[in-house]
CSV table of C-alpha atoms in Angstrom, one decimal:
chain,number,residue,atom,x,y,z
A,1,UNK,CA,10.2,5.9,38.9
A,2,UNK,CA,9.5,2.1,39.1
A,3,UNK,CA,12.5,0.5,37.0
A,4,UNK,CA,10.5,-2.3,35.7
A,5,UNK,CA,8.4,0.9,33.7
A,6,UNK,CA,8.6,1.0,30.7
A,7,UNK,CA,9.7,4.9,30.8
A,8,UNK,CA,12.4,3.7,33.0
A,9,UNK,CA,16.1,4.6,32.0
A,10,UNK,CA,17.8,2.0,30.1
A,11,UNK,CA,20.5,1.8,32.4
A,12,UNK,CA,23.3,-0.5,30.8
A,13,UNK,CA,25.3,-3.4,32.7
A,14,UNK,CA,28.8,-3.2,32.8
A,15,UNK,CA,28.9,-5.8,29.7
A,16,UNK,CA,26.5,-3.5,27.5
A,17,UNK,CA,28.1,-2.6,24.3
A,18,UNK,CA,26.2,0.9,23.6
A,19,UNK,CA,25.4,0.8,19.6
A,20,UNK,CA,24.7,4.5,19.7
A,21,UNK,CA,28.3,5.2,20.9
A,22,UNK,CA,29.3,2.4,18.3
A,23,UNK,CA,27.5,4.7,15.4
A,24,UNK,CA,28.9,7.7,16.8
A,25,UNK,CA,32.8,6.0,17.0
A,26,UNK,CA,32.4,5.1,12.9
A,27,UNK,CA,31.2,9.1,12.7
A,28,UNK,CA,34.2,9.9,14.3
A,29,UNK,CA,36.2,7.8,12.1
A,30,UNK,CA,34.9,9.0,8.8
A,31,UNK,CA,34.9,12.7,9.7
A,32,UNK,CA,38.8,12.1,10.8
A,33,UNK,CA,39.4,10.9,7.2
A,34,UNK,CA,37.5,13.4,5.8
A,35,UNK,CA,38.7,16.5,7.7
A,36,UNK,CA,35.3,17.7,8.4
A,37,UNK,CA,35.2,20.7,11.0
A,38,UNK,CA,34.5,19.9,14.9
A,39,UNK,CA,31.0,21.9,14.0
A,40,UNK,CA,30.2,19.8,10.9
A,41,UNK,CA,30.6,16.5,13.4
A,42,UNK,CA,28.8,17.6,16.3
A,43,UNK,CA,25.9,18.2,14.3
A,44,UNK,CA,25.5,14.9,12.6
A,45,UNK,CA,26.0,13.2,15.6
A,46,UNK,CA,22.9,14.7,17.4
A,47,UNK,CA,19.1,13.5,16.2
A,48,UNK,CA,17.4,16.2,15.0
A,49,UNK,CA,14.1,14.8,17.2
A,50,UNK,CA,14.0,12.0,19.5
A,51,UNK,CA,10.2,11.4,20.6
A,52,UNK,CA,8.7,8.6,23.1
A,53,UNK,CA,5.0,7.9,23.5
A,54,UNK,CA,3.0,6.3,25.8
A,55,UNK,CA,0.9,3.5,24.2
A,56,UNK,CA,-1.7,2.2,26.5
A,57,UNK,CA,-3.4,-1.0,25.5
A,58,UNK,CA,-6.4,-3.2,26.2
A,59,UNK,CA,-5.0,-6.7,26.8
A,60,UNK,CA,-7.7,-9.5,24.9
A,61,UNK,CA,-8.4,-10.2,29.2
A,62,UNK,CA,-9.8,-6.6,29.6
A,63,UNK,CA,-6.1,-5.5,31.5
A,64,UNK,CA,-4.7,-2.5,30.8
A,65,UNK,CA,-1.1,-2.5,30.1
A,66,UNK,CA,1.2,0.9,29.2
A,67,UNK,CA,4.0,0.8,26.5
A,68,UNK,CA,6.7,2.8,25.6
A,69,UNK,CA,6.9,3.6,21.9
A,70,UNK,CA,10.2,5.3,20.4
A,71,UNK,CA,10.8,7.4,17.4
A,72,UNK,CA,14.0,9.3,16.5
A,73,UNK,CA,14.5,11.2,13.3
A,74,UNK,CA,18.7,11.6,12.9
A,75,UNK,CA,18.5,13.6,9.9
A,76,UNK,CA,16.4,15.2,7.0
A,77,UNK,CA,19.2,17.3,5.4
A,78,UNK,CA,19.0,14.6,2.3
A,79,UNK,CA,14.9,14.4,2.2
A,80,UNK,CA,12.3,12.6,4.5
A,81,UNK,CA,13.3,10.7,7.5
A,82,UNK,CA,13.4,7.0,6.7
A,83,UNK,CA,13.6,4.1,8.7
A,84,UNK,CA,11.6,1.0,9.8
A,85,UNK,CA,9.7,0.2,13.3
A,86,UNK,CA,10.3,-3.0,15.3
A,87,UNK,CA,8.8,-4.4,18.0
A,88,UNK,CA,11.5,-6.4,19.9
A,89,UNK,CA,12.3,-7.2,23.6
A,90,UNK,CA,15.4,-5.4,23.2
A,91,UNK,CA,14.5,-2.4,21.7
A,92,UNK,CA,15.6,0.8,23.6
A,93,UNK,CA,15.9,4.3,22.9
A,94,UNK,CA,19.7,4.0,22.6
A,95,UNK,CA,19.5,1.5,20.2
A,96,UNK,CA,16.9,3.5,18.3
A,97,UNK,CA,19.2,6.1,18.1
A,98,UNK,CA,22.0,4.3,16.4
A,99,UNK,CA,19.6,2.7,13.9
A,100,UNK,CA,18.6,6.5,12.7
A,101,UNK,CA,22.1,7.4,12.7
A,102,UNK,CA,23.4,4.4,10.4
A,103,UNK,CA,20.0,4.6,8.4
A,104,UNK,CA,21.2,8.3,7.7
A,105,UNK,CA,23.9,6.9,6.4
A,106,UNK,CA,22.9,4.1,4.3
A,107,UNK,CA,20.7,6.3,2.4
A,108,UNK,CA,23.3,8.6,1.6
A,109,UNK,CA,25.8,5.8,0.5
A,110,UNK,CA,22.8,4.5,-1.8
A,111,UNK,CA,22.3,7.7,-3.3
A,112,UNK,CA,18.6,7.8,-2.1
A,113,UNK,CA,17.1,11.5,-1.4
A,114,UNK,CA,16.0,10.3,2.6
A,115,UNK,CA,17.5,11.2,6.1
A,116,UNK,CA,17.6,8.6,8.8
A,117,UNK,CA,14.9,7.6,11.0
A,118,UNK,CA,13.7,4.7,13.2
A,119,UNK,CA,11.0,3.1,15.8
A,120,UNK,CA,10.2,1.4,18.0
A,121,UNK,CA,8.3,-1.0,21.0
A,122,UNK,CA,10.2,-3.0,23.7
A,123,UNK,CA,7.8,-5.9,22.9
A,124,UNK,CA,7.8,-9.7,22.2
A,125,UNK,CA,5.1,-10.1,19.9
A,126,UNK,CA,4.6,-14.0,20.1
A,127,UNK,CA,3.1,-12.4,23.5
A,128,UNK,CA,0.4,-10.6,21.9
A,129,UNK,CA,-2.6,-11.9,20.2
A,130,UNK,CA,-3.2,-10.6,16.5
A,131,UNK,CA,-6.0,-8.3,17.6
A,132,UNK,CA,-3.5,-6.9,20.6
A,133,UNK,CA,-0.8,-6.5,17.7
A,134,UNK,CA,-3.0,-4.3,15.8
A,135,UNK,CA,-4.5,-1.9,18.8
A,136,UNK,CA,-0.7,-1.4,19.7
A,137,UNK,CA,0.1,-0.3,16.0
A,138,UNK,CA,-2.8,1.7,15.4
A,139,UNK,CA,-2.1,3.7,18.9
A,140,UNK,CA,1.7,3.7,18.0
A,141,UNK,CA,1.2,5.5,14.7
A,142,UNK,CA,-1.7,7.3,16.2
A,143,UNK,CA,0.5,9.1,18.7
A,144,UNK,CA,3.1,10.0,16.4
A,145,UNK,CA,1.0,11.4,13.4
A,146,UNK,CA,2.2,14.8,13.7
A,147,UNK,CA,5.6,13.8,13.0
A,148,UNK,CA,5.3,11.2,10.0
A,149,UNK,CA,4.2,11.8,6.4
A,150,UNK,CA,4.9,11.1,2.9
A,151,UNK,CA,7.1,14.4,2.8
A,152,UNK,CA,8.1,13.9,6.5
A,153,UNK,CA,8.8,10.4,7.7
A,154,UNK,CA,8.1,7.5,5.7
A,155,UNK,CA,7.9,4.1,8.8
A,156,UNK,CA,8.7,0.8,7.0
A,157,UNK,CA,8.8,-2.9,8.9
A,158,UNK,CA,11.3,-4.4,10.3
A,159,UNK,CA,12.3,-6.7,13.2
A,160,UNK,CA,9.1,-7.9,14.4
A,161,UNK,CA,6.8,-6.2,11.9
A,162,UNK,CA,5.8,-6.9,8.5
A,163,UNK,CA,3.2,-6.0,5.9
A,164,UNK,CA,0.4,-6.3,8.3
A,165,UNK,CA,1.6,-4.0,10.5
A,166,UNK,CA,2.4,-1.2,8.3
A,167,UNK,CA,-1.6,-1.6,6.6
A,168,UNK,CA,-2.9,-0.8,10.2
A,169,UNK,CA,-0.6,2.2,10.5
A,170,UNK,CA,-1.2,3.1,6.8
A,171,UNK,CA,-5.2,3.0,7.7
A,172,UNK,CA,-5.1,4.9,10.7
A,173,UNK,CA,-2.9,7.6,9.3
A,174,UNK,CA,-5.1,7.6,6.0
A,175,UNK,CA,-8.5,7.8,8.1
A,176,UNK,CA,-7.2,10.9,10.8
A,177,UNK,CA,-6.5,12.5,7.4
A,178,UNK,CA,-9.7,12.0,5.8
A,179,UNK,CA,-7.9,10.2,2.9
A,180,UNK,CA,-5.8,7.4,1.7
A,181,UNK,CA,-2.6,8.5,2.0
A,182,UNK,CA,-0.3,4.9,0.4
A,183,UNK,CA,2.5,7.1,0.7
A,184,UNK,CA,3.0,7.5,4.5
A,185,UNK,CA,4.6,4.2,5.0
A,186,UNK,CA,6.3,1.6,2.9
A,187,UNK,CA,6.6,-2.6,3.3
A,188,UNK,CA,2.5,-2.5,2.5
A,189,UNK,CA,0.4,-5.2,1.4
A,190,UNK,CA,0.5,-5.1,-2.6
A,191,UNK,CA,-3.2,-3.9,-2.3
A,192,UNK,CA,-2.9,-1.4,-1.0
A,193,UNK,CA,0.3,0.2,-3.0
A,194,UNK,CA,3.3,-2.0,-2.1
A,195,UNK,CA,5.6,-2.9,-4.4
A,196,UNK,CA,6.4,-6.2,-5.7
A,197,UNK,CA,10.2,-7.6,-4.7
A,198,UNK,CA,9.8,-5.7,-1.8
A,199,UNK,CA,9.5,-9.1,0.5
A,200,UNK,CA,12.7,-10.3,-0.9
A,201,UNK,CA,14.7,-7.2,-1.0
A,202,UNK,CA,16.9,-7.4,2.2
A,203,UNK,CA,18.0,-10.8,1.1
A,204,UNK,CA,18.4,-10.2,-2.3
A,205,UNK,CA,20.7,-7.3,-1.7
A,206,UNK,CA,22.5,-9.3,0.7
A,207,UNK,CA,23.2,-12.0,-2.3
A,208,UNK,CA,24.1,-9.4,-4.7
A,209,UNK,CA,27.5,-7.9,-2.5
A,210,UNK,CA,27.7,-11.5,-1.8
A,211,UNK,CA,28.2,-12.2,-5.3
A,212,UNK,CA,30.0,-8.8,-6.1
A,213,UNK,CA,32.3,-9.8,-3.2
A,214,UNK,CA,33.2,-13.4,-4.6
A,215,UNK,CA,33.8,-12.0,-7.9
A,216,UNK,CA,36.3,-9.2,-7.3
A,217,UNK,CA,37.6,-12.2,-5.7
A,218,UNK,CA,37.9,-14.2,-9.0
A,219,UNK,CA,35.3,-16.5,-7.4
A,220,UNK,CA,31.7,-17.5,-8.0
A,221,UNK,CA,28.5,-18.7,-5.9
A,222,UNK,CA,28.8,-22.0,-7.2
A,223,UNK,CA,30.1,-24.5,-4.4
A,224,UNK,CA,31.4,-21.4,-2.2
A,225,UNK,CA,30.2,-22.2,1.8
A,226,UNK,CA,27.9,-20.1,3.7
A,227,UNK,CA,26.9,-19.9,6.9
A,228,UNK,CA,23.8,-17.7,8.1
A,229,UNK,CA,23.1,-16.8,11.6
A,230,UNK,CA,19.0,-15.7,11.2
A,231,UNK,CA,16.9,-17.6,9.7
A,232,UNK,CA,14.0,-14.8,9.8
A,233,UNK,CA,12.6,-12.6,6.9
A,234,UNK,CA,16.2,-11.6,5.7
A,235,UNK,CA,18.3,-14.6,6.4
A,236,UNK,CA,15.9,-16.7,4.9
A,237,UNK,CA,15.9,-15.0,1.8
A,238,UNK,CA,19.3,-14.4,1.4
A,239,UNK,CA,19.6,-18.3,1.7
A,240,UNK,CA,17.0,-19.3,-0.3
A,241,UNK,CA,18.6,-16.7,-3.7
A,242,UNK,CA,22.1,-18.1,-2.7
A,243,UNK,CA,21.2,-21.3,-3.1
A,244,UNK,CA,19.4,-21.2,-5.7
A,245,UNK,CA,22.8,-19.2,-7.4
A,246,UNK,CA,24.6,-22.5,-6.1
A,247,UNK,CA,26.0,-21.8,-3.1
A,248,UNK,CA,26.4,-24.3,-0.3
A,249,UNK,CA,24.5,-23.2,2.8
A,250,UNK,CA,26.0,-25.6,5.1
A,251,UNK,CA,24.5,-23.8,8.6
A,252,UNK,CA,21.6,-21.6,9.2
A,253,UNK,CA,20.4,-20.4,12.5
A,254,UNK,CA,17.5,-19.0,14.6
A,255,UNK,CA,17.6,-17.8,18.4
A,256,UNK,CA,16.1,-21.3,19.2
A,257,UNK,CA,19.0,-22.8,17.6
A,258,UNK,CA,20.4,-24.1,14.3
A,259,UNK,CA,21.5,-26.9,11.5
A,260,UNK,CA,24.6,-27.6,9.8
A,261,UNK,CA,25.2,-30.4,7.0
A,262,UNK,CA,28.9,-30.5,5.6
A,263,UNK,CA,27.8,-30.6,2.0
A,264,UNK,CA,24.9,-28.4,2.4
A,265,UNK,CA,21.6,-27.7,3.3
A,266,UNK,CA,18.2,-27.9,1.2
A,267,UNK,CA,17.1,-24.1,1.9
A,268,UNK,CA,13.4,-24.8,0.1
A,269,UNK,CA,13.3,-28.0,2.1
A,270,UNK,CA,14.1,-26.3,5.4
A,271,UNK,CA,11.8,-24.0,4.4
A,272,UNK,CA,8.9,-25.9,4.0
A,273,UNK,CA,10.1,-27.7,7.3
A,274,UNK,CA,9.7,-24.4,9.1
A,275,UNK,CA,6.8,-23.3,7.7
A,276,UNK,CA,5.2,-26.6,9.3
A,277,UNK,CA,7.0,-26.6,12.6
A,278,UNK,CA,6.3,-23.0,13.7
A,279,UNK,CA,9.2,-21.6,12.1
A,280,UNK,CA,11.5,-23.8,14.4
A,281,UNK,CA,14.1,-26.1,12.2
A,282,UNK,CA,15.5,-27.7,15.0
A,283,UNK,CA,15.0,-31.8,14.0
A,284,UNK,CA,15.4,-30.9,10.6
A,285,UNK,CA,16.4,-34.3,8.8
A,286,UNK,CA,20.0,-34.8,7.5
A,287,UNK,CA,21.3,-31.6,9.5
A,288,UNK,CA,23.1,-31.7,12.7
A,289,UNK,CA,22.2,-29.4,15.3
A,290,UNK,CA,24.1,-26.4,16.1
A,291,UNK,CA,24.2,-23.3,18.3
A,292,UNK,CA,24.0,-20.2,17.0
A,293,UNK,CA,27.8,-19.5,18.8
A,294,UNK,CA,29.1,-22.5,17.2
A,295,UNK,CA,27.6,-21.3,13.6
A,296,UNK,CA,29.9,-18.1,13.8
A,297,UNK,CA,32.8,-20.1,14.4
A,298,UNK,CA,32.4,-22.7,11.7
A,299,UNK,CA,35.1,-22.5,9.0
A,300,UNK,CA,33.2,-21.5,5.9
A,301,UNK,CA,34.0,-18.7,3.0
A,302,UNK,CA,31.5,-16.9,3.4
A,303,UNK,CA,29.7,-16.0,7.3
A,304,UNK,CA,26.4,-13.6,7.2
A,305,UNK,CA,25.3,-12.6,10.6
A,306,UNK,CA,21.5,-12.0,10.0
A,307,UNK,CA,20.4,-11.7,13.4
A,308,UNK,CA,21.1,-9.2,16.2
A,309,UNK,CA,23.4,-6.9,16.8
A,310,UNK,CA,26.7,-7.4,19.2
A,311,UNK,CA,26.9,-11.3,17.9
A,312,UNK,CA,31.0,-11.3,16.9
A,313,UNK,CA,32.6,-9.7,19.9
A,314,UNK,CA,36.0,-9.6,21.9
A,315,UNK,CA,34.8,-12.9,23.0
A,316,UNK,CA,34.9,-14.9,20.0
A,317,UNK,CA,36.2,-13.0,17.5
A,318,UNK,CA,39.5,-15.0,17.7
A,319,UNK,CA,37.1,-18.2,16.8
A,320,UNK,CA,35.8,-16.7,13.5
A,321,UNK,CA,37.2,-18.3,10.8
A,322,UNK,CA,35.6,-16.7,7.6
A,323,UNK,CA,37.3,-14.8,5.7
A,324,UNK,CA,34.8,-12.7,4.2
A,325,UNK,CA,31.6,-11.5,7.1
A,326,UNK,CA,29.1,-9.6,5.2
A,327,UNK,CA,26.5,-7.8,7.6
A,328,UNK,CA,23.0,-8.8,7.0
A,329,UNK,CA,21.8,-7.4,10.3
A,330,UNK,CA,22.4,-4.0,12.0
A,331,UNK,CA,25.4,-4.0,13.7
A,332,UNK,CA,26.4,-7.3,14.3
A,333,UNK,CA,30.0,-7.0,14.9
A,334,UNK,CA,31.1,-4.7,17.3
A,335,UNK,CA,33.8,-1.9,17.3
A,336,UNK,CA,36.8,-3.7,18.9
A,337,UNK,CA,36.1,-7.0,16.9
A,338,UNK,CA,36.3,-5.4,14.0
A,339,UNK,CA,39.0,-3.8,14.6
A,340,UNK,CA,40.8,-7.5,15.4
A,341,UNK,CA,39.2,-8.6,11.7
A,342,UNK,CA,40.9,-6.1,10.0
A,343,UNK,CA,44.3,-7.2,11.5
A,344,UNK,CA,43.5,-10.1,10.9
A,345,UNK,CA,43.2,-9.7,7.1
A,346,UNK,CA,39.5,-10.5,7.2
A,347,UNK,CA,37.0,-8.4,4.8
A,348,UNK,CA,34.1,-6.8,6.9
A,349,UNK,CA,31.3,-5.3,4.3
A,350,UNK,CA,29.1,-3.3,6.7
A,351,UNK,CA,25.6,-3.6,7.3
A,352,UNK,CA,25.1,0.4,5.8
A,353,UNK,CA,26.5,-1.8,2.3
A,354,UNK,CA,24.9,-5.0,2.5
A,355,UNK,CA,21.5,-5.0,4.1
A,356,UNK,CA,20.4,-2.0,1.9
A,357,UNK,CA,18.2,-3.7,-0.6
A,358,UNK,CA,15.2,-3.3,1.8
A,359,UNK,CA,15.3,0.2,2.2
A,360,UNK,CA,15.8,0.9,-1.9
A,361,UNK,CA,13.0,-1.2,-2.8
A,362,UNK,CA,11.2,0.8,0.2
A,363,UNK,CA,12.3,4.1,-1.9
A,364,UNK,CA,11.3,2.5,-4.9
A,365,UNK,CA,7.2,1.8,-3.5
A,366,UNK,CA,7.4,5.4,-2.0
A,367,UNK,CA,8.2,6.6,-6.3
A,368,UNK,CA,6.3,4.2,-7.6
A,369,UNK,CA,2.7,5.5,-4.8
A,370,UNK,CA,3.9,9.4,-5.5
A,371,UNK,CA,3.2,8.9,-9.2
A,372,UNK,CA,0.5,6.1,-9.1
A,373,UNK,CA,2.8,3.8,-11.8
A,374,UNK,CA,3.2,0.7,-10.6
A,375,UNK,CA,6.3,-1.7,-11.9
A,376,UNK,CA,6.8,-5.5,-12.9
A,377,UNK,CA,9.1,-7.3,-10.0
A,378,UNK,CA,11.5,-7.7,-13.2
A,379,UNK,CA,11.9,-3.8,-13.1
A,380,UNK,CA,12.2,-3.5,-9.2
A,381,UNK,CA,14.7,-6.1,-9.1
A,382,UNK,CA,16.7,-4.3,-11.6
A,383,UNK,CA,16.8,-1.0,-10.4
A,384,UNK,CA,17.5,-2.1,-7.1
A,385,UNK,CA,20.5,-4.2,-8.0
A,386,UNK,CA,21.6,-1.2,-10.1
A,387,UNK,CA,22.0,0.6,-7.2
A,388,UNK,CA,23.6,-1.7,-4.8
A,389,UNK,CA,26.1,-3.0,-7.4
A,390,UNK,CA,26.6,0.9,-8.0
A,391,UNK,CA,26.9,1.4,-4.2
A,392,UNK,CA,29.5,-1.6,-3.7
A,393,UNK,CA,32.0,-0.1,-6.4
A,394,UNK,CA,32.3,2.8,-5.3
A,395,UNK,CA,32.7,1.5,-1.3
A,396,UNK,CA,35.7,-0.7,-3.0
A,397,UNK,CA,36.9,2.5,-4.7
A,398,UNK,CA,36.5,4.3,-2.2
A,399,UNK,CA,38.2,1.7,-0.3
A,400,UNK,CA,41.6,1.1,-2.6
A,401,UNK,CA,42.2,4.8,-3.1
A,402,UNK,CA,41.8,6.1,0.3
A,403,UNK,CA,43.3,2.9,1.6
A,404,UNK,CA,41.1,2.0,4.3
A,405,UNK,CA,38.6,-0.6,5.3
A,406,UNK,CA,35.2,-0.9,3.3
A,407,UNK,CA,33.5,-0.1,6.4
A,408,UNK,CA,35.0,3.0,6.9
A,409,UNK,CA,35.3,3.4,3.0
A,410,UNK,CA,30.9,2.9,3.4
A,411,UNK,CA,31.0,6.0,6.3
A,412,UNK,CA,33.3,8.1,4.2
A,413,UNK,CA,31.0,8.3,1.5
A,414,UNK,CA,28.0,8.2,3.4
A,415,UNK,CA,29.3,11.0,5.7
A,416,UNK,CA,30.6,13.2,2.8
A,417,UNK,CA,27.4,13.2,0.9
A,418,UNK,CA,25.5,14.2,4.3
A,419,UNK,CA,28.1,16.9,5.0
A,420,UNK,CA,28.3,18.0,1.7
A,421,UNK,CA,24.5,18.5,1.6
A,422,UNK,CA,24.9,20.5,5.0
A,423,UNK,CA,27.3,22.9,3.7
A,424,UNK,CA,25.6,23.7,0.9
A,425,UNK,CA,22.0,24.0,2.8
A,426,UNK,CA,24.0,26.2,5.6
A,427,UNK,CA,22.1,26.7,9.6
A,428,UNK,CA,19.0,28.3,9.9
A,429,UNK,CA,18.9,31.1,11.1
């Protein structure tokens, strides 16, 4: 097979840091401290289904062009699958994988009745023209209709994808059934059964184990300094709420580059700037510009990697000089360098922790679409800080008692509920 097809193995360099075997190392870890059996563990680290489609498109020039598209269900021993769809350059079956796995996971830790799932396209969507963007979707979901549903799997955006998207898959789902069906996907335009707070919830959640953090610390938001690596849906909005709680955003970043100012950044300002610049804020005025390796190194109190994964590695994890990282994206710091955090004394609060408010206010649309009662953004706020602040004392608990780090204090809980809820279900047949 040609290796520039899309189907083409994902054959890693030598420098590739596999995140699947990343998930699968914090699996080990956990069921270590909890003693599970060899049989428990082998399970839980195999997807239950792992499906690839081929998505063939019309290009706006009448070419035809032939995508991959990846699902892969981990687990449905808590309820549905669960688990967003993005459409990203990097996006491989591998990665996928991992994403399920730590979505498993993250649900569990949250207390939310879903299993883990995730999607998605190897594509750069600035590349495609709106029209493209929504014949890609439509085929996407259209292929893999068999194995999503309200009961089954329940898609939601992420990198890549947005509100848009998920109304196209939402339609085409609803019209092979013969019906609306709001329920099959979550992240949906608010006319069509979204829930308000739902654009803000990622962020949000990342401010509130911010602030959770800083307290336990005897600290508050007012004058502590952040620095933000993604400037995207979630970074933005985690800077935008910290802010506004007082915090100094002195850095922010995109993968174009960023801006530092010593005494802080103007987050609505640099919004607006962004908003008129195609979402670029290089040249933003009374910033300096920065790199985004230079932003994780900056000495701060606070650093948020909300960008990729594999960001703080072996490489520069020596440079880091936070003392509290708090994992906006999936999987931002690898195994080994946080590992050398830990030594260090440095608090790691995982990315299964801290970027959960998106997928509770994605369980909160799916309630609120099953009983057709929608809530105010007062109420959805609330409930979803309930949970996290829930979630994030009993990972420090968890933590303090066992003795261990939060991220393995996150997997331990997330893990035991997961293999709890296995036992008790027992194998078919």
């Amino acid at each position: 097979m040609d290796q520039t097809s899309p189907f083409a193995l994902d054959i890693p360099s030598p420098a590739y840091i596999c995140p699947f075997d990343q998930a699968c190392s914090y699996l080990d870890a956990a069921a270590k401290e909890l003693k599970l059996g060899q049989g428990v563990s082998e399970i839980l680290s195999h997807p239950r289904k792992v499906v690839t489609v081929s998505i063939p498109v019309k290009r706006d020039n009448g070419e035809i062009q032939v995508l991959a598209g990846h699902r892969v269900q981990h687990s449905d021993i808590l309820g549905p699958y669960k688990g967003g769809i993005r459409f990203h350059p990097a996006v491989t079956l591998r990665e996928v994988s991992a994403l399920a796995m730590l979505m498993t996971w993250k649900c569990a830790l949250l207390g939310i009745p879903y299993g883990g799932a995730k999607g998605g396209i190897a594509i750069n969507p600035k590349n495609y023209s709106i029209s493209e963007l929504e014949r890609i979707s439509r085929r996407y979901i259209s292929e893999l209709i068999k194995d999503i549903g309200p009961s089954v799997d329940i898609p939601a955006p992420d990198m890549g994808t947005s509100a848009r998207e998920m109304a196209w898959m939402m339609d085409t789902y609803s019209v092979n059934m013969g019906h609306a069906v709001p329920g099959v996907v979550t992240g949906k335009p608010l006319s069509i059964g979204g829930s308000l707070g739902r654009e803000m919830a990622t962020g949000r959640g990342v401010m509130i184990i911010v602030r959770e953090a800083l307290a336990d610390r005897g600290k508050s938001l007012a004058g502590t300094r952040i620095a933000i690596q993604g400037f995207g849906n979630v970074g933005a909005a985690a800077a935008e709420l910290l802010h506004q709680a007082g915090a100094k955003i002195i850095a922010v970043s995109t993968g174009a580059g960023g801006v530092f100012a010593e005494n802080g950044l103007d987050i609505l300002e640099l919004q607006a700037y962004a908003r008129e610049n195609n979402r670029k804020i290089s040249g933003f005025p009374q910033a300096k510009p920065i790199t985004n390796t230079e932003l994780l190194t900056l000495p701060c109190d606070v650093l948020i990697p909300a960008a990729l994964e594999n960001q703080i590695t072996q490489e520069n994890v020596n440079q880091i000089q936070a003392n509290l990282i708090v994992e906006a994206a999936n999987g931002p710091v690898t195994l080994e360098a946080n590992q050398a955090l830990e030594a260090r004394g440095v608090t790691v609060l995982p990315d299964i922790l801290s970027n959960a408010g998106g997928v509770v206010v994605s369980y909160l649309e799916w309630v609120q679409g099953l009983s057709y009662l929608f809530w105010d953004e007062q109420r959805v706020n609330g409930e979803m800080e309930s949970l996290m602040v829930q979630a994030y004392r009993k990972v420090m608990h968890q933590s303090q008692t066992r003795k261990i780090s939060p991220r393995l204090a996150a997997y331990v809980l997330g893990v035991g509920r997961v293999a709890q809820a296995l036992n008790d279900r027992g194998l078919y047949p």
